[in-house]
mmCIF file of C-alpha atoms in Angstrom:
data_model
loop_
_atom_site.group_PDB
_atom_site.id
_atom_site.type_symbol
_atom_site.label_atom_id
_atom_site.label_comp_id
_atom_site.label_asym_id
_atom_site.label_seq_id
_atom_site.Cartn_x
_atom_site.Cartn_y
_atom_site.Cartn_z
ATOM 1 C CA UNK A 1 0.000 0.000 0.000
ATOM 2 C CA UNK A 2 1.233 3.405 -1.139
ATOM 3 C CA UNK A 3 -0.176 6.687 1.089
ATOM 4 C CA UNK A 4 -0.166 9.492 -0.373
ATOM 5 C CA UNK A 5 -1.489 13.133 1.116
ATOM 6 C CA UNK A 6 -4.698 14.216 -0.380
ATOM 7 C CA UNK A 7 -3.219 18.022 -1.460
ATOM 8 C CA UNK A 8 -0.620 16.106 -3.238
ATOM 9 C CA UNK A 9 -2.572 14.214 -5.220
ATOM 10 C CA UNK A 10 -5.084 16.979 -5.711
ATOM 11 C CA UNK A 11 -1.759 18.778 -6.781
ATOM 12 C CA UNK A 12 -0.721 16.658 -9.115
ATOM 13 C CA UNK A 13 -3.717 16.465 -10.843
ATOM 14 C CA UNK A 14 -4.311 19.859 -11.368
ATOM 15 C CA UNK A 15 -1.354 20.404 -12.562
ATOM 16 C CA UNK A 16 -2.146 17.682 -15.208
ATOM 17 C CA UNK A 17 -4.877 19.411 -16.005
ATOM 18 C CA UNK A 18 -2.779 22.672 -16.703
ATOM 19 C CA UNK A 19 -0.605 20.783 -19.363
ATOM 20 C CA UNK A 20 -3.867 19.435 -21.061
ATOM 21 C CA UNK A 21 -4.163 18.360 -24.221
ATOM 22 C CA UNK A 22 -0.350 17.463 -23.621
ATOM 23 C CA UNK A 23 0.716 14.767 -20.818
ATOM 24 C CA UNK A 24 1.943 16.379 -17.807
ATOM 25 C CA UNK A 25 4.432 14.490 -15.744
ATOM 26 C CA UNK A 26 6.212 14.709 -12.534
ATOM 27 C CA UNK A 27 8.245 13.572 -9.788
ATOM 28 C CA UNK A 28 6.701 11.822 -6.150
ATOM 29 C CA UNK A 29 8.665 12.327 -3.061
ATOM 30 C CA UNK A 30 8.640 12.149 0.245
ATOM 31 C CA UNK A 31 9.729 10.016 3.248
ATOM 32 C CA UNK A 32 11.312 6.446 2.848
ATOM 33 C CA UNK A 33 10.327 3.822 5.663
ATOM 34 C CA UNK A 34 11.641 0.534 5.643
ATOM 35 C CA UNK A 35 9.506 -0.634 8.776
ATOM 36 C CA UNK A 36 5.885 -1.815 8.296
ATOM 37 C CA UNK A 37 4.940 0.108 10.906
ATOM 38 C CA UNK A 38 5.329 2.985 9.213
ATOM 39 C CA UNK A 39 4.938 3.131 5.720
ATOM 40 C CA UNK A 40 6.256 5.317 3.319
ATOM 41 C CA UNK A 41 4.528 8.409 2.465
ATOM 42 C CA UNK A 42 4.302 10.452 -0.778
ATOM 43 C CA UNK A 43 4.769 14.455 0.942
ATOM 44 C CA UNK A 44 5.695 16.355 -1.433
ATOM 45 C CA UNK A 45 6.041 16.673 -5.660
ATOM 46 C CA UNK A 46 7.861 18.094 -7.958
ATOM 47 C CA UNK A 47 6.478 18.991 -11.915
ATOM 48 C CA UNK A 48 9.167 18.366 -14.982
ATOM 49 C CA UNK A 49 8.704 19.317 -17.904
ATOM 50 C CA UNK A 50 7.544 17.217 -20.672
ATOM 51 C CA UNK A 51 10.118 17.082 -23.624
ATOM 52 C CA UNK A 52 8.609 13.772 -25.519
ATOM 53 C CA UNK A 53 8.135 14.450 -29.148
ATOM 54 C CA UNK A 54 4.664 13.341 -29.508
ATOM 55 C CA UNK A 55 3.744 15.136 -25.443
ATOM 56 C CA UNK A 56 -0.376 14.948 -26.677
ATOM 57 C CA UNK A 57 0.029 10.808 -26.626
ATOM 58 C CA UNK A 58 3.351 10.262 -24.066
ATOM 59 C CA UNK A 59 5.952 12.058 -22.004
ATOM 60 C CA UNK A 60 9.716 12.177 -21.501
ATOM 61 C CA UNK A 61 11.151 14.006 -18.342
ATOM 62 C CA UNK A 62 13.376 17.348 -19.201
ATOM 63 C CA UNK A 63 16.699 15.695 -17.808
ATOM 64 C CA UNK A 64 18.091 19.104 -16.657
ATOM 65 C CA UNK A 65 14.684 19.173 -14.360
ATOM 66 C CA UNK A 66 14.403 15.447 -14.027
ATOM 67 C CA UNK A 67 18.252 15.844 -12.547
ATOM 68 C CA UNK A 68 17.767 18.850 -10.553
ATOM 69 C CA UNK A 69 14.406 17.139 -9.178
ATOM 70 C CA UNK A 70 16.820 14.489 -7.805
ATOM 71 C CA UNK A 71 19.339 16.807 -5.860
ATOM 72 C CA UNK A 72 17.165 19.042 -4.825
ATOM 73 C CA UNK A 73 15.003 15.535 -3.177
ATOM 74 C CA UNK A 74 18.631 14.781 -1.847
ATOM 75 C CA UNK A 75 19.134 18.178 -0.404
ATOM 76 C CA UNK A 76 15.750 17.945 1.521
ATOM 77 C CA UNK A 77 16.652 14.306 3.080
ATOM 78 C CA UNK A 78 13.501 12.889 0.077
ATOM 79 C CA UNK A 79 13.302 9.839 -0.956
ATOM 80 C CA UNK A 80 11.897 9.842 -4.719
ATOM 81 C CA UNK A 81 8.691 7.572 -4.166
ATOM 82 C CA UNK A 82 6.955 7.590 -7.529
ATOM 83 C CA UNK A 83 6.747 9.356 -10.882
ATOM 84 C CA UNK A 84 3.608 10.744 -12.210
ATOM 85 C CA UNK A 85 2.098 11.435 -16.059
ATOM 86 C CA UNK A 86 -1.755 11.989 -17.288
ATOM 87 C CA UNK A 87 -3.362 10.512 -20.019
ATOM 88 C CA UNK A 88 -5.898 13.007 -21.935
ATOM 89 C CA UNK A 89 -7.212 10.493 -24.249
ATOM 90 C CA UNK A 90 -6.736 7.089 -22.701
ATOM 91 C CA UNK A 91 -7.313 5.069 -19.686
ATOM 92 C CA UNK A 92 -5.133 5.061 -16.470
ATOM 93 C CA UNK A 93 -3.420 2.103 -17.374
ATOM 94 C CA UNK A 94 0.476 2.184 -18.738
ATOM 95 C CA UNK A 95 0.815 2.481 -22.096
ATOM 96 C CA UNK A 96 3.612 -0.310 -24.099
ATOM 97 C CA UNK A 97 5.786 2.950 -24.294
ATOM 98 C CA UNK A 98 5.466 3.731 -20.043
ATOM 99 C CA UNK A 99 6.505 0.062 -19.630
ATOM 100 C CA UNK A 100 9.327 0.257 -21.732
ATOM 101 C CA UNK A 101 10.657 3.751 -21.322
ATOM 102 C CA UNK A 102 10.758 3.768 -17.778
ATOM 103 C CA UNK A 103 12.642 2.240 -15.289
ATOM 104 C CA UNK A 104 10.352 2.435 -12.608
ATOM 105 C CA UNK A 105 10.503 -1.187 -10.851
ATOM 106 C CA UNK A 106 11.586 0.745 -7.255
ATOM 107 C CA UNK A 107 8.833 2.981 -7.048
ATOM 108 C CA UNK A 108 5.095 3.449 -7.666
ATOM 109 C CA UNK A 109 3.851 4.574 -10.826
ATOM 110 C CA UNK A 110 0.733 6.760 -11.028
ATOM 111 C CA UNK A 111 -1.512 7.822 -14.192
ATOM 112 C CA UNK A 112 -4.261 10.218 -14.306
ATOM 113 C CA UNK A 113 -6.697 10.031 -16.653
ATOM 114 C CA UNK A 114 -9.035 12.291 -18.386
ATOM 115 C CA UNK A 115 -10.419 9.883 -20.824
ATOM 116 C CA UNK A 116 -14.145 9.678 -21.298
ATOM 117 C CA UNK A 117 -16.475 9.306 -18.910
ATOM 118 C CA UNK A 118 -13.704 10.867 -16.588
ATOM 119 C CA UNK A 119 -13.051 14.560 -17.100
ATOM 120 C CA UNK A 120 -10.613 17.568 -15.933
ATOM 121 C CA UNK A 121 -12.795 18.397 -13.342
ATOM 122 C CA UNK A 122 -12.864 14.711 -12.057
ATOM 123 C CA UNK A 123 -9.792 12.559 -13.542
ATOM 124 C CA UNK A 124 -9.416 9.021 -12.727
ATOM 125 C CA UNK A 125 -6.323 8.630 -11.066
ATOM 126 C CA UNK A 126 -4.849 4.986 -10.317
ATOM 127 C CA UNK A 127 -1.000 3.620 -9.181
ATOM 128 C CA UNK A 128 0.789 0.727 -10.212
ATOM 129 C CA UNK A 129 3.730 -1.358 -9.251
ATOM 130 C CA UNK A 130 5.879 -2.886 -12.174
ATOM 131 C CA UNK A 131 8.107 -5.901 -11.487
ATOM 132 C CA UNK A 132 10.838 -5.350 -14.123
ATOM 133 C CA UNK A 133 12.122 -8.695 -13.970
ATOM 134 C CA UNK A 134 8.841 -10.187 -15.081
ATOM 135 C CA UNK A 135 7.342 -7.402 -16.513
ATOM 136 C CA UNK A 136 4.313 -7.734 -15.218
ATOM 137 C CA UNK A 137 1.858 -4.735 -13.949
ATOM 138 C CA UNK A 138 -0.049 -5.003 -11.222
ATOM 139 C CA UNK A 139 -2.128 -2.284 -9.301
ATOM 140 C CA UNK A 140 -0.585 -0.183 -6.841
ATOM 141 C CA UNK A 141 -3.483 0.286 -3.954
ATOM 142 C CA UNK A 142 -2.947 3.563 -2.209
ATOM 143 C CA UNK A 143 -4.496 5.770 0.910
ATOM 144 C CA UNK A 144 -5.101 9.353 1.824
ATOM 145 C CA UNK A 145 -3.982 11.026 4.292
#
């Protein structure tokens, strides 16, 4: 289980909804636990620009930001929990090209989507874990706090 506060995600996904038609992506941060007893939990966030060369149908981090992003979570003792992205015209589930293109098997993975019958004013928003050794994509439950 992934928690999350509730202004971050409201954050995040109004942010998304700033970059529409285009994807907007991010960076998920915040404190690293390795007890069960207390979980970690996504704090804080951190936009990047999106510099794919299709950014209406996927996303590629800036890597001056996407860099920066990871000092400055350094600086502020941050662990980098998850990476964000929206999806205007599709469903919150990861795309061939977010599988591939991302090595994200150490973190969660979140999507917010504005397709039909979800809309900017109420996205569908929905996390994922991805095992890279299998490859395999399963949901990512989360709470907020």
């Amino acid at each position: 289980m992934q928690h999350i506060e509730r202004s971050v995600l409201q954050a995040i996904a109004w942010h998304c909804r700033r970059e529409l038609p285009r994807e907007g992506c991010g960076v998920l941060l915040g404190s690293s636990q390795t007890h069960s007893a207390n979980p970690a939990v996504i704090t804080a966030w951190t936009p990047i620009a999106n510099r794919a060369i299709n950014p209406l149908a996927s996303f590629r981090f800036d890597e001056a930001e996407w860099i920066a992003a990871l000092y400055a979570a350094e600086r502020d003792s941050l662990s980098v929990l998850g990476l964000f992205h929206s999806h205007p015209q599709t469903e919150a589930y990861p795309s061939e090209d977010d599988i591939t293109g991302t090595a994200w098997d150490r973190m969660s993975y979140w999507i917010i989507s504005y397709a039909p019958p979800y809309s900017p004013d109420s996205p569908n928003v929905r996390a994922y874990w991805l095992n890279s050794a299998t490859n395999r994509i399963v949901p990512c439950p989360y709470k907020l706090f």
